[in-house]
């Protein structure tokens, strides 16, 4: 709220940096004669500094009345806005310059001007407690209840700052004492929070509601209690404030006071009837809060007034748990002396919490008061597990000396030593081992503490464990040794330690992988070197015949690949699907690894189990650099995979233009026979078919410019144009047509391109084909034209070209299409091969709107199909009530032979009330006519 215009610098060199004129400085300092001289010499009285502050702002801020008069009389804009949209009146009001305010107002200053936060001069004056300015502004029409952008009134400002006289002035002039801001906070909330007693008294005496709720349902008493404002709390309570009021979390004023350790307020609340055991939304009482922060005096007060000690909150914790967790020794003593259960647990005992936090004094206290050192929490962990995990050596010593089991296992069979080994506190490990901890205990995954320490690279712990008998070749449930873990993590020091103590560098896990496989996959070069120098097999095969080199190549680990090859790794080893390391590197796009493998003799054109050479992988994945590398080293650009596809098929299919170009360019440079641009796969599909189907315009253009045949037929006589038409790729269609693609050719199903485009509702493609001579009346093997498919799909935009079969549109309930067809002279009574009219179709699906448009245009309501069924019969058979009612209202004929009302009602069982009246109505309309009569 405070205005802080930039003060003039003492350094002349900085004056110009702020864009201030000499008049700004003279006005600020009240130098009237200089101001007159400057103005008479043409200085702009409305000049703006870099904050858009004028000389009048400065004079108003400093209260220089004579200068203000001079500036105003020479044309200074009284309502100029600075960069925060404040006027000179804002400045004068905030500083309490009454005479200047009077002068500004008398010259037209807006008393209700709003700055960028919607704050008025009255807000500023109220905040600062400038009574005379407030009186002046109010007497000149200032809105007493104006709201800023936080919806606060001047009274909120004055109340927060404890400006009693201003509050009185505002209230007497109509300020709303219960006005709420955007958080529903009233002036009384602000005054209570700040402890402004006189303001609180004034507000209450003028009708302020002491139990008003903010948006979190807190009353002024909650605010006062939280801040420990004893006098205000007393005032509020004496005026009816509810001492047990609940906020949105069911927190009472006593909870707040207890949480802040406000003893006097707690005493006051309790003496006025506050419940000492209310539960908030997580079942915490005020004693929980006081215990957590360690407020002994508040705890004593609450206990002496009946606070419950051993109840659980939502997390199954008591007050003692909180005090122990925070290491509040005095509170723990207080609670225990008043009967707190030291062994109570649902989610761990207080000793678990104290041990985890390393609170030695509290641990001693709990143990001396009977805490069981071997109690299990819900994860079956003892306090020693927690102390060991956190490396709390002194607490571990205390627990062990009091009988804690050093080999206790949790629900995963993990011992304290496992935790300590994982975290690496050496002192705790030594302590546990010296007290009988089993160094080879197995967890539920059969891992020993050495597995844990090796994985985390805890070299000193590993040394300690091994020297005390830990098995260096211990196997977990996957036959993984500590060396596997260390190799995977790249923990060189641990690897050296394990190997020097007899770890087998060629141990196999359950997938037959050695530590070298692990290190190679992760690119741990130093570890690989260490393993190899100690006899690790560089060509070891896992269960899929994958070598360390395969793993390193797949991950693109160049340094490891180089290391393995220099130590004899076979670059052409085949895995169980005949892939070499080069396959792996090509697939992931590692150019440097590919170069390394090729330079060391890797075969370029070898096939895997699926007859995929390396180049196919790279073309499919769009790995341009790999393709260049492979081609330059002799890869066959026309090799076929098991589907008869070349690399160009895959590049075209994926739209990899750069790869396609590379394939063509290389062949041109090398004067080879070239890429077969019209290569056929096992379905006689060419690269151009694939590119057209995917709508890859640039690739299509590239292929055609290199001789691709635009009219090649696949095994069901489809050309690339059919593929493009099916997906609606207009640009590809244009390209193909402009290069001679046949428009009206038929495929195996006698479908032309127009059939495909119409069936898929491709309007733009239809336009393109028709404009290029497509036969719109060509018939497929079912005798349907493209327009039959348009009608069936209900595409009105495409139908507008010609009339369409009305029965298709009716069958789909396409009202707009039906209207279009009828407006183009479609016959509403056309019979299909089952003698059904469009009305039969519409009746069968229950489309009332389509039925109406057909009948209104002359459809025969009593037409019989091949099975002597009228539209009404079909509608009733499908239980379309609305359509049936419409037909009956339009005098459709009913047949006794069809409707046996004596045995079966039209809709549902005749006892069903919802159909009774309708069935009766139909009976009354039944006509006795013969089948075949119209």
PDB file of N, CA and C in Angstrom, residues 346-379:
ATOM      1  N   UNK A 346       0.392 -48.319  16.377  1.00  0.00           N
ATOM      2  CA  UNK A 346      -0.387 -48.805  15.250  1.00  0.00           C
ATOM      3  C   UNK A 346       0.507 -48.679  14.012  1.00  0.00           C
ATOM      4  N   UNK A 347       1.243 -47.570  14.011  1.00  0.00           N
ATOM      5  CA  UNK A 347       2.138 -47.289  12.883  1.00  0.00           C
ATOM      6  C   UNK A 347       3.550 -47.036  13.412  1.00  0.00           C
ATOM      7  N   UNK A 348       3.960 -47.860  14.402  1.00  0.00           N
ATOM      8  CA  UNK A 348       5.253 -47.662  15.043  1.00  0.00           C
ATOM      9  C   UNK A 348       5.083 -47.042  16.407  1.00  0.00           C
ATOM     10  N   UNK A 349       6.012 -47.339  17.321  1.00  0.00           N
ATOM     11  CA  UNK A 349       5.969 -46.783  18.669  1.00  0.00           C
ATOM     12  C   UNK A 349       6.705 -45.457  18.712  1.00  0.00           C
ATOM     13  N   UNK A 350       6.545 -44.691  19.812  1.00  0.00           N
ATOM     14  CA  UNK A 350       7.337 -43.463  19.944  1.00  0.00           C
ATOM     15  C   UNK A 350       8.840 -43.735  19.830  1.00  0.00           C
ATOM     16  N   UNK A 351       9.289 -44.915  20.296  1.00  0.00           N
ATOM     17  CA  UNK A 351      10.712 -45.246  20.219  1.00  0.00           C
ATOM     18  C   UNK A 351      11.172 -45.379  18.769  1.00  0.00           C
ATOM     19  N   UNK A 352      10.324 -45.906  17.888  1.00  0.00           N
ATOM     20  CA  UNK A 352      10.667 -45.969  16.461  1.00  0.00           C
ATOM     21  C   UNK A 352      10.967 -44.564  15.926  1.00  0.00           C
ATOM     22  N   UNK A 353      10.109 -43.615  16.285  1.00  0.00           N
ATOM     23  CA  UNK A 353      10.259 -42.260  15.773  1.00  0.00           C
ATOM     24  C   UNK A 353      11.504 -41.576  16.336  1.00  0.00           C
ATOM     25  N   UNK A 354      11.726 -41.752  17.635  1.00  0.00           N
ATOM     26  CA  UNK A 354      12.904 -41.147  18.256  1.00  0.00           C
ATOM     27  C   UNK A 354      14.181 -41.760  17.694  1.00  0.00           C
ATOM     28  N   UNK A 355      14.162 -43.078  17.452  1.00  0.00           N
ATOM     29  CA  UNK A 355      15.338 -43.760  16.902  1.00  0.00           C
ATOM     30  C   UNK A 355      15.621 -43.276  15.484  1.00  0.00           C
ATOM     31  N   UNK A 356      14.574 -43.134  14.672  1.00  0.00           N
ATOM     32  CA  UNK A 356      14.740 -42.678  13.300  1.00  0.00           C
ATOM     33  C   UNK A 356      15.354 -41.283  13.257  1.00  0.00           C
ATOM     34  N   UNK A 357      14.949 -40.432  14.192  1.00  0.00           N
ATOM     35  CA  UNK A 357      15.450 -39.062  14.224  1.00  0.00           C
ATOM     36  C   UNK A 357      16.789 -38.946  14.964  1.00  0.00           C
ATOM     37  N   UNK A 358      17.198 -40.028  15.629  1.00  0.00           N
ATOM     38  CA  UNK A 358      18.459 -39.996  16.366  1.00  0.00           C
ATOM     39  C   UNK A 358      18.373 -39.211  17.651  1.00  0.00           C
ATOM     40  N   UNK A 359      17.202 -39.176  18.280  1.00  0.00           N
ATOM     41  CA  UNK A 359      17.005 -38.422  19.527  1.00  0.00           C
ATOM     42  C   UNK A 359      17.401 -39.310  20.711  1.00  0.00           C
ATOM     43  N   UNK A 360      18.683 -39.297  21.028  1.00  0.00           N
ATOM     44  CA  UNK A 360      19.235 -40.210  22.022  1.00  0.00           C
ATOM     45  C   UNK A 360      18.602 -40.038  23.392  1.00  0.00           C
ATOM     46  N   UNK A 361      18.489 -38.775  23.856  1.00  0.00           N
ATOM     47  CA  UNK A 361      17.946 -38.527  25.197  1.00  0.00           C
ATOM     48  C   UNK A 361      16.514 -39.041  25.308  1.00  0.00           C
ATOM     49  N   UNK A 362      15.721 -38.837  24.275  1.00  0.00           N
ATOM     50  CA  UNK A 362      14.333 -39.308  24.282  1.00  0.00           C
ATOM     51  C   UNK A 362      14.302 -40.833  24.275  1.00  0.00           C
ATOM     52  N   UNK A 363      15.192 -41.447  23.493  1.00  0.00           N
ATOM     53  CA  UNK A 363      15.266 -42.919  23.456  1.00  0.00           C
ATOM     54  C   UNK A 363      15.556 -43.472  24.848  1.00  0.00           C
ATOM     55  N   UNK A 364      16.526 -42.870  25.506  1.00  0.00           N
ATOM     56  CA  UNK A 364      16.869 -43.314  26.867  1.00  0.00           C
ATOM     57  C   UNK A 364      15.660 -43.197  27.783  1.00  0.00           C
ATOM     58  N   UNK A 365      14.990 -42.070  27.687  1.00  0.00           N
ATOM     59  CA  UNK A 365      13.835 -41.827  28.537  1.00  0.00           C
ATOM     60  C   UNK A 365      12.736 -42.849  28.301  1.00  0.00           C
ATOM     61  N   UNK A 366      12.444 -43.118  27.028  1.00  0.00           N
ATOM     62  CA  UNK A 366      11.399 -44.085  26.680  1.00  0.00           C
ATOM     63  C   UNK A 366      11.762 -45.486  27.165  1.00  0.00           C
ATOM     64  N   UNK A 367      13.018 -45.866  26.939  1.00  0.00           N
ATOM     65  CA  UNK A 367      13.461 -47.205  27.362  1.00  0.00           C
ATOM     66  C   UNK A 367      13.390 -47.338  28.880  1.00  0.00           C
ATOM     67  N   UNK A 368      13.840 -46.270  29.580  1.00  0.00           N
ATOM     68  CA  UNK A 368      13.827 -46.316  31.053  1.00  0.00           C
ATOM     69  C   UNK A 368      12.406 -46.361  31.599  1.00  0.00           C
ATOM     70  N   UNK A 369      11.448 -45.978  30.753  1.00  0.00           N
ATOM     71  CA  UNK A 369      10.051 -46.025  31.170  1.00  0.00           C
ATOM     72  C   UNK A 369       9.306 -47.222  30.578  1.00  0.00           C
ATOM     73  N   UNK A 370      10.080 -48.214  30.114  1.00  0.00           N
ATOM     74  CA  UNK A 370       9.471 -49.477  29.717  1.00  0.00           C
ATOM     75  C   UNK A 370       9.228 -49.679  28.243  1.00  0.00           C
ATOM     76  N   UNK A 371       9.761 -48.811  27.385  1.00  0.00           N
ATOM     77  CA  UNK A 371       9.567 -49.004  25.951  1.00  0.00           C
ATOM     78  C   UNK A 371      10.245 -50.293  25.503  1.00  0.00           C
ATOM     79  N   UNK A 372       9.541 -51.103  24.725  1.00  0.00           N
ATOM     80  CA  UNK A 372      10.066 -52.371  24.214  1.00  0.00           C
ATOM     81  C   UNK A 372      10.970 -52.091  23.014  1.00  0.00           C
ATOM     82  N   UNK A 373      12.242 -52.429  23.132  1.00  0.00           N
ATOM     83  CA  UNK A 373      13.198 -52.103  22.072  1.00  0.00           C
ATOM     84  C   UNK A 373      13.019 -52.975  20.835  1.00  0.00           C
ATOM     85  N   UNK A 374      12.219 -54.034  20.949  1.00  0.00           N
ATOM     86  CA  UNK A 374      12.006 -54.938  19.814  1.00  0.00           C
ATOM     87  C   UNK A 374      10.586 -54.893  19.248  1.00  0.00           C
ATOM     88  N   UNK A 375       9.868 -53.851  19.612  1.00  0.00           N
ATOM     89  CA  UNK A 375       8.524 -53.693  19.055  1.00  0.00           C
ATOM     90  C   UNK A 375       8.587 -53.570  17.533  1.00  0.00           C
ATOM     91  N   UNK A 376       7.582 -54.124  16.844  1.00  0.00           N
ATOM     92  CA  UNK A 376       7.522 -54.072  15.385  1.00  0.00           C
ATOM     93  C   UNK A 376       6.466 -53.070  14.920  1.00  0.00           C
ATOM     94  N   UNK A 377       6.805 -52.302  13.892  1.00  0.00           N
ATOM     95  CA  UNK A 377       5.800 -51.417  13.311  1.00  0.00           C
ATOM     96  C   UNK A 377       5.032 -52.168  12.222  1.00  0.00           C
ATOM     97  N   UNK A 378       4.240 -51.466  11.436  1.00  0.00           N
ATOM     98  CA  UNK A 378       3.416 -52.144  10.431  1.00  0.00           C
ATOM     99  C   UNK A 378       4.232 -52.741   9.284  1.00  0.00           C
ATOM    100  N   UNK A 379       5.515 -52.381   9.191  1.00  0.00           N
ATOM    101  CA  UNK A 379       6.414 -52.993   8.214  1.00  0.00           C
ATOM    102  C   UNK A 379       7.342 -54.008   8.881  1.00  0.00           C
TER     103      UNK A 379
END
